[in-house]
mmCIF file of C-alpha atoms in Angstrom:
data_model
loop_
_atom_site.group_PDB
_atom_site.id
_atom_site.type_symbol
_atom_site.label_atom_id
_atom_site.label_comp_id
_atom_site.label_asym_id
_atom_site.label_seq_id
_atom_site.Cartn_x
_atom_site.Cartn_y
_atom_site.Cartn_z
ATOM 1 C CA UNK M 1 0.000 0.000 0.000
ATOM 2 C CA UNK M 2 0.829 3.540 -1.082
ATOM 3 C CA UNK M 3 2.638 5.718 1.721
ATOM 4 C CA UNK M 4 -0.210 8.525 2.710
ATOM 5 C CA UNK M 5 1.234 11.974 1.608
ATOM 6 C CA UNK M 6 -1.684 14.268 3.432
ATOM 7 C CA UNK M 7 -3.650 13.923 5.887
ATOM 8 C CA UNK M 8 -6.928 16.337 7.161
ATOM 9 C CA UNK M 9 -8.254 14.853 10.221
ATOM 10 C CA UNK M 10 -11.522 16.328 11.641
ATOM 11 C CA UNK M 11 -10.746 19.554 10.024
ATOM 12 C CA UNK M 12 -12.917 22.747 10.170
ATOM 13 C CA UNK M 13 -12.641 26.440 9.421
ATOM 14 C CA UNK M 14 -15.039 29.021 10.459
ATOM 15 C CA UNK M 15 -14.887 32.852 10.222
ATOM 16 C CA UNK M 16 -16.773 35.243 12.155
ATOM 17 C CA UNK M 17 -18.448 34.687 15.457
ATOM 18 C CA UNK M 18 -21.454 34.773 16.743
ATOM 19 C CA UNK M 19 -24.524 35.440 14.095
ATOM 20 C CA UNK M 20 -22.148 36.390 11.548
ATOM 21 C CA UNK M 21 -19.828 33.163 11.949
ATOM 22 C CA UNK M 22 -19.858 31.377 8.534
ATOM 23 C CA UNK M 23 -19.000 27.581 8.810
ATOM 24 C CA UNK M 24 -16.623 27.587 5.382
ATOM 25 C CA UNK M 25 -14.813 23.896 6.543
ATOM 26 C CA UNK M 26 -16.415 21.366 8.319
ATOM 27 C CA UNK M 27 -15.282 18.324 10.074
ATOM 28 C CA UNK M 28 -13.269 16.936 6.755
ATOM 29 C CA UNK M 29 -11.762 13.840 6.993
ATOM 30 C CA UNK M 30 -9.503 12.305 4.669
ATOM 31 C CA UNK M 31 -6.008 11.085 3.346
ATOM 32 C CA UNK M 32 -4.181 11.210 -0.296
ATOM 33 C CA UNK M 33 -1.327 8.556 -1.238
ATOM 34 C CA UNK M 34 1.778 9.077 -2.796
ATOM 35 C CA UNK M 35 1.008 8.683 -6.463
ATOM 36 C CA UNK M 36 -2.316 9.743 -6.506
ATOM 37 C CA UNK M 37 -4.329 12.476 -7.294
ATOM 38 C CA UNK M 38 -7.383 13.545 -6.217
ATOM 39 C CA UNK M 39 -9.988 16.081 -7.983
ATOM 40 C CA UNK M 40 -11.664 18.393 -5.161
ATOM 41 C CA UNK M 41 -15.036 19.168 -6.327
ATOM 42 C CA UNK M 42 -17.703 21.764 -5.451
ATOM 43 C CA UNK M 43 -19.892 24.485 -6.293
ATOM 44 C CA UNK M 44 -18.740 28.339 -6.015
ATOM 45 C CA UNK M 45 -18.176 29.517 -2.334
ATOM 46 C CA UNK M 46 -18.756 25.622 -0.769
ATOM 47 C CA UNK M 47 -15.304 25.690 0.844
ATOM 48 C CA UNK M 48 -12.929 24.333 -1.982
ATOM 49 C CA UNK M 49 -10.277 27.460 -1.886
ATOM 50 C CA UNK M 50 -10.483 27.252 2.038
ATOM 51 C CA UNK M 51 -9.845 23.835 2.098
ATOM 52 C CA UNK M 52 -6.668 23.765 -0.204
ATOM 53 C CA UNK M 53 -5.614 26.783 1.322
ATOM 54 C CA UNK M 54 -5.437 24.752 4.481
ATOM 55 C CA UNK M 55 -3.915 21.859 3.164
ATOM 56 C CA UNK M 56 -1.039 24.371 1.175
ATOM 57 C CA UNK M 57 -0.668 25.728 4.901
ATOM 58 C CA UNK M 58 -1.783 29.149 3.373
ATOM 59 C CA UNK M 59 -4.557 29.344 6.591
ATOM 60 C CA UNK M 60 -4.784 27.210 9.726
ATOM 61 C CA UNK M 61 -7.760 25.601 10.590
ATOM 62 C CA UNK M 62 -9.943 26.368 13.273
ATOM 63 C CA UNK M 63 -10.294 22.776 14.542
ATOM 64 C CA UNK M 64 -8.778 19.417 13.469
ATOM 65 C CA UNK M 65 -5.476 18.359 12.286
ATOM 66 C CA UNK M 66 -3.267 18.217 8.829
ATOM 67 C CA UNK M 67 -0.022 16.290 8.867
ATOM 68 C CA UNK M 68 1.847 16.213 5.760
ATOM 69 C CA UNK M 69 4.362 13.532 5.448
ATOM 70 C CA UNK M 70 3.552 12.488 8.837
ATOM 71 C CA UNK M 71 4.150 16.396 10.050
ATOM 72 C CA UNK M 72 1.514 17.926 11.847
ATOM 73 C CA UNK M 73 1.928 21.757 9.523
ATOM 74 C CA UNK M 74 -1.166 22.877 11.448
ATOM 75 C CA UNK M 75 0.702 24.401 14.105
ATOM 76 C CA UNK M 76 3.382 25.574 12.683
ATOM 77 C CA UNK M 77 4.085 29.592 12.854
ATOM 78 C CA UNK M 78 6.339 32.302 10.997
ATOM 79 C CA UNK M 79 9.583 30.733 8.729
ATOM 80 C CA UNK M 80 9.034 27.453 9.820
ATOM 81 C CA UNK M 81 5.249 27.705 7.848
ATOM 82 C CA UNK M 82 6.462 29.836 5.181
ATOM 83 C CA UNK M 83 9.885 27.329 4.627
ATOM 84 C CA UNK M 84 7.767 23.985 4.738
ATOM 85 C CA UNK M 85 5.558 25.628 2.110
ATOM 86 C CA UNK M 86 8.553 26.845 -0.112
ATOM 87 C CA UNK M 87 10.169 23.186 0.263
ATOM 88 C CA UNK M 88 7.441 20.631 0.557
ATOM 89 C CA UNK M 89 4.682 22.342 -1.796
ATOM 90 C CA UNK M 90 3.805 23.138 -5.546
ATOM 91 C CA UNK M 91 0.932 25.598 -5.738
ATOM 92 C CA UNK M 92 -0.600 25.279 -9.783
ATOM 93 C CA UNK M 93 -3.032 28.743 -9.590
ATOM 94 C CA UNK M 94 -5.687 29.238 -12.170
ATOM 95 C CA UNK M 95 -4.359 32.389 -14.456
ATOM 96 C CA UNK M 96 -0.613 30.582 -13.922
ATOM 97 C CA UNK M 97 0.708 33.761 -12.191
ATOM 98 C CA UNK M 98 3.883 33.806 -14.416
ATOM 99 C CA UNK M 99 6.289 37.232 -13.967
ATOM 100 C CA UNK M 100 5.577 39.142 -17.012
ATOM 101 C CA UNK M 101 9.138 39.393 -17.342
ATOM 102 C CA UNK M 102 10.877 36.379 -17.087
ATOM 103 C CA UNK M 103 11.201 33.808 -19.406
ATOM 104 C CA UNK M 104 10.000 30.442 -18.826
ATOM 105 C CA UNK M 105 13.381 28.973 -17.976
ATOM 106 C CA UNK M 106 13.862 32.123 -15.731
ATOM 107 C CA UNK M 107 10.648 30.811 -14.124
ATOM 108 C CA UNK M 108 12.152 28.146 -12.835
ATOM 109 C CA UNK M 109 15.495 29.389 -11.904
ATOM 110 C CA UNK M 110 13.977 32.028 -9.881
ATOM 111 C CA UNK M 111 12.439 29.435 -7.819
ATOM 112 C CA UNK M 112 16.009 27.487 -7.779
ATOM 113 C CA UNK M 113 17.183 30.751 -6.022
ATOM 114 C CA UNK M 114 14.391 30.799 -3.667
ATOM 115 C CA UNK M 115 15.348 27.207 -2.904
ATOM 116 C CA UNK M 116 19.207 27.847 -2.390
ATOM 117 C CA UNK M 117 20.113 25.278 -5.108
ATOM 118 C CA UNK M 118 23.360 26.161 -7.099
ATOM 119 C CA UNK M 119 23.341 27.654 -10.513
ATOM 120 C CA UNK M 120 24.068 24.601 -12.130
ATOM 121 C CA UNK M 121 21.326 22.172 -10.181
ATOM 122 C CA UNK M 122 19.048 24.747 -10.977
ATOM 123 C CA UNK M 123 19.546 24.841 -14.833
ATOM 124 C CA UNK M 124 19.678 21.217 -15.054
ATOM 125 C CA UNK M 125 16.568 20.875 -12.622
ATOM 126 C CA UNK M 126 14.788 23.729 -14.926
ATOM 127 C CA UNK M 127 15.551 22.096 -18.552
ATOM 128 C CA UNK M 128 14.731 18.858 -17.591
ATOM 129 C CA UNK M 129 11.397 20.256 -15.881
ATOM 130 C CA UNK M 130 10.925 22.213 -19.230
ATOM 131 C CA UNK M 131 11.504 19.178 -21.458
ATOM 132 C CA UNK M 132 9.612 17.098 -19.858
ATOM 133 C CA UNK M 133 6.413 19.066 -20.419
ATOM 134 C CA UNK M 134 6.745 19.576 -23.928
ATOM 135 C CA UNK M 135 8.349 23.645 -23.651
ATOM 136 C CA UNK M 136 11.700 22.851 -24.649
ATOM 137 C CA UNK M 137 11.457 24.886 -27.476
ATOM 138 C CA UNK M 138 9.954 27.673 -25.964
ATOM 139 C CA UNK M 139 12.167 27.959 -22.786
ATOM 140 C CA UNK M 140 13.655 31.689 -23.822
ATOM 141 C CA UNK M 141 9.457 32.190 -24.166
ATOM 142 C CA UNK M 142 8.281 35.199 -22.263
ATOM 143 C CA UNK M 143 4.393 34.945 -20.725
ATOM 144 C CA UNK M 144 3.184 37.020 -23.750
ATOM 145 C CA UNK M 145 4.608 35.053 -25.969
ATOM 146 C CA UNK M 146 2.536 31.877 -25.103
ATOM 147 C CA UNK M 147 -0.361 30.288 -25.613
ATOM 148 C CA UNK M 148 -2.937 29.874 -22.360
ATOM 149 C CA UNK M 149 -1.660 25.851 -21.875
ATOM 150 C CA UNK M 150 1.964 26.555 -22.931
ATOM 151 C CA UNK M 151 1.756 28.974 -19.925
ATOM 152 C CA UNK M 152 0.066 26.406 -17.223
ATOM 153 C CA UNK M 153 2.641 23.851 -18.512
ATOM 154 C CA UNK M 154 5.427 26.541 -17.442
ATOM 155 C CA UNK M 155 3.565 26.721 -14.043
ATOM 156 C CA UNK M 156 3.480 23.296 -13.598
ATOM 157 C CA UNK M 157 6.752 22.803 -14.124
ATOM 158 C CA UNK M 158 7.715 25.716 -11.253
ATOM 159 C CA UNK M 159 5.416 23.757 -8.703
ATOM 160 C CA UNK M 160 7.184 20.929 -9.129
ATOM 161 C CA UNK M 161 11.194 22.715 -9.140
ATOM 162 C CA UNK M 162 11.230 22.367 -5.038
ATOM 163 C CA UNK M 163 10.605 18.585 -5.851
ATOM 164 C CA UNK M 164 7.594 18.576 -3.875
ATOM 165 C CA UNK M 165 5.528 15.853 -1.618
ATOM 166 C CA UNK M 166 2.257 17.814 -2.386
ATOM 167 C CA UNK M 167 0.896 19.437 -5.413
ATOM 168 C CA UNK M 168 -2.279 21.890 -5.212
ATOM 169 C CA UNK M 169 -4.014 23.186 -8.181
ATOM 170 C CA UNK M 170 -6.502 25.774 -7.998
ATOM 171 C CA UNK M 171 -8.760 25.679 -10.781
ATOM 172 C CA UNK M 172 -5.889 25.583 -13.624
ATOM 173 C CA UNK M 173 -8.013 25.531 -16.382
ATOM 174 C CA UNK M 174 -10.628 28.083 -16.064
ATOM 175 C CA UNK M 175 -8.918 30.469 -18.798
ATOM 176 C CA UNK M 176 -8.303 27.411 -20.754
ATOM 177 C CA UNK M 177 -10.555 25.445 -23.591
ATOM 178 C CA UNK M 178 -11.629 22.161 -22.891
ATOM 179 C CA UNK M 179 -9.115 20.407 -25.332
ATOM 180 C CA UNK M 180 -6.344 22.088 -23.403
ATOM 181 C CA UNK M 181 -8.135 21.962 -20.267
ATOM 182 C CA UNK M 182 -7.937 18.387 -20.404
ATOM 183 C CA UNK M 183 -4.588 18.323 -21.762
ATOM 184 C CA UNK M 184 -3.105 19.984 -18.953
ATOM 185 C CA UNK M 185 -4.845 17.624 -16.035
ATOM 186 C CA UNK M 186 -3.708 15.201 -17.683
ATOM 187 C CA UNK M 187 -0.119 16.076 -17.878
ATOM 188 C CA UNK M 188 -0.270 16.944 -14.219
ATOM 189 C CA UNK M 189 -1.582 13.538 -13.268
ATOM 190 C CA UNK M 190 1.098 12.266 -15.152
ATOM 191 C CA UNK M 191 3.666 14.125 -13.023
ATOM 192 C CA UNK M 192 1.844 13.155 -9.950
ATOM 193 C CA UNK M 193 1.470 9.571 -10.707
ATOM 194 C CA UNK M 194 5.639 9.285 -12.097
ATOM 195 C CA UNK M 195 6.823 11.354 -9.317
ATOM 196 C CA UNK M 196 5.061 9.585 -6.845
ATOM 197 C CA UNK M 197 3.720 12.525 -5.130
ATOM 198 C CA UNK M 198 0.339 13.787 -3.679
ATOM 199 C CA UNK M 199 -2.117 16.301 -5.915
ATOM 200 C CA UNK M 200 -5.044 17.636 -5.276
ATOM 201 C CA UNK M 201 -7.406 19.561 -7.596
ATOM 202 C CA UNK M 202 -9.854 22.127 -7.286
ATOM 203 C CA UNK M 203 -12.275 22.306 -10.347
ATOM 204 C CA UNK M 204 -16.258 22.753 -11.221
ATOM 205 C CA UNK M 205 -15.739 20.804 -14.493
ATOM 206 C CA UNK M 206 -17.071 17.464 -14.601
ATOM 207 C CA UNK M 207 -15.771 16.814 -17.552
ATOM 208 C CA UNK M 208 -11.925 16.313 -16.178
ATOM 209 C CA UNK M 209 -12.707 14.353 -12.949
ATOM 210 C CA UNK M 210 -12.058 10.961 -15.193
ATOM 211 C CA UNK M 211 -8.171 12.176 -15.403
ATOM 212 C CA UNK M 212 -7.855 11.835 -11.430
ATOM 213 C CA UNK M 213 -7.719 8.329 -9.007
ATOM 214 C CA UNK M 214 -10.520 9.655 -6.911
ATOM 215 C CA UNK M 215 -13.280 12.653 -6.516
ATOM 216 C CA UNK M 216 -13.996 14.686 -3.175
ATOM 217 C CA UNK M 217 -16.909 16.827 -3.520
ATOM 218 C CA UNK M 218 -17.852 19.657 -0.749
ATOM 219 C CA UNK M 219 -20.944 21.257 -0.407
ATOM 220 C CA UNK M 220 -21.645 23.549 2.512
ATOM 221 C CA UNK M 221 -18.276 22.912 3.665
ATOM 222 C CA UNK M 222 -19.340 19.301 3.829
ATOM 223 C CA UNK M 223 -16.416 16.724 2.100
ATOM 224 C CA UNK M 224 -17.571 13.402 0.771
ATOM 225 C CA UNK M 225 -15.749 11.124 -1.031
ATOM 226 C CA UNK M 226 -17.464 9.815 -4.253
#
């Protein structure tokens, strides 16, 4: 059996108190594998971005526990949060939040710096990255200069530079059409599944839940696993 990457135990997140407190998480139970990922399903405002914000350690819960690797990064605070989150996590966003002014090789060997990685582990991390997903060509590319999936394939290959346990992907293919939609799920479960890491992803298209090992949907805050 499959090593579990994540796991949310009991997990809730509220905001607000009294009659203004808004139940956005509740009581969510569950676990992803190494190799496996997972498509987190839900309509607008029923706790999807909450809940992977929580699991990227971007907000702490209110209740409950998430343990990453067998860590508990609930409770961490300050650099400790921020370095497990540079080291241990890719974040995939949905517009691909590339610098306007880097190319997409310099995408990746900004994040090398970030990481502390020599020059020379980051170029060959970065081209191989690059190659992989099909941009090998376009690696002296600026943003501008590519198409919507030729930018989310850049972004996928910066989430995974830190070489990470976890991979979170927040709707990536809302600005994309369906044939490239599809295409770049796919390439990220590919990734996941080779790499032997954990993904999860957020989407409202049906269509693309096929592509991942298993569907969570939330409703109300509510998780259930299909």
């Amino acid at each position: 059996m499959a090593a579990s990457i994540l796991t949310v135990d009991r997990l809730s997140r509220h905001f607000g108190t009294g009659d203004s407190r808004v139940d956005a998480v509740k009581q969510a139970s569950f676990e992803i594998q190494a190799g496996e990922i997972v498509a987190l399903v839900g309509p607008s405002g029923s706790g999807k971005s909450t809940l992977l914000s929580i699991a990227g350690a971007l907000l702490r819960p209110s209740e409950g526990v998430v343990k990453l690797g067998g860590r508990d990064i609930s409770s961490l605070k300050g650099t400790s949060r921020t370095r497990m989150r540079l080291e241990s996590i890719g974040f995939i966003f949905q517009g691909s939040n590339l610098v306007s002014f880097l190319t997409a090789l310099e995408q990746l060997q900004f994040m090398g710096k970030m990481l502390g990685l020599s020059a020379t582990e980051t170029d060959v991390r970065a081209k191989q990255l690059l190659e992989e997903l099909g941009m090998e060509k376009r690696m002296r590319h600026y943003p501008e200069q590519m198409s919507g999936g030729e930018r989310q394939r850049v972004a996928i290959a910066r989430a995974l530079m830190n070489e990470p346990e976890l991979v979170l992907a927040d709707e990536p293919t809302a600005s994309l059409d369906s044939q490239r939609g599809r295409q770049v799920v796919e390439l990220l479960a590919d990734e996941v599944h080779r790499r032997e890491v954990a993904g999860i992803i957020v989407t409202h298209d049906e269509r693309l839940i096929d592509v991942c090992d298993r569907v969570l949907r939330i409703s109300d805050g509510e998780v259930r696993e299909e």
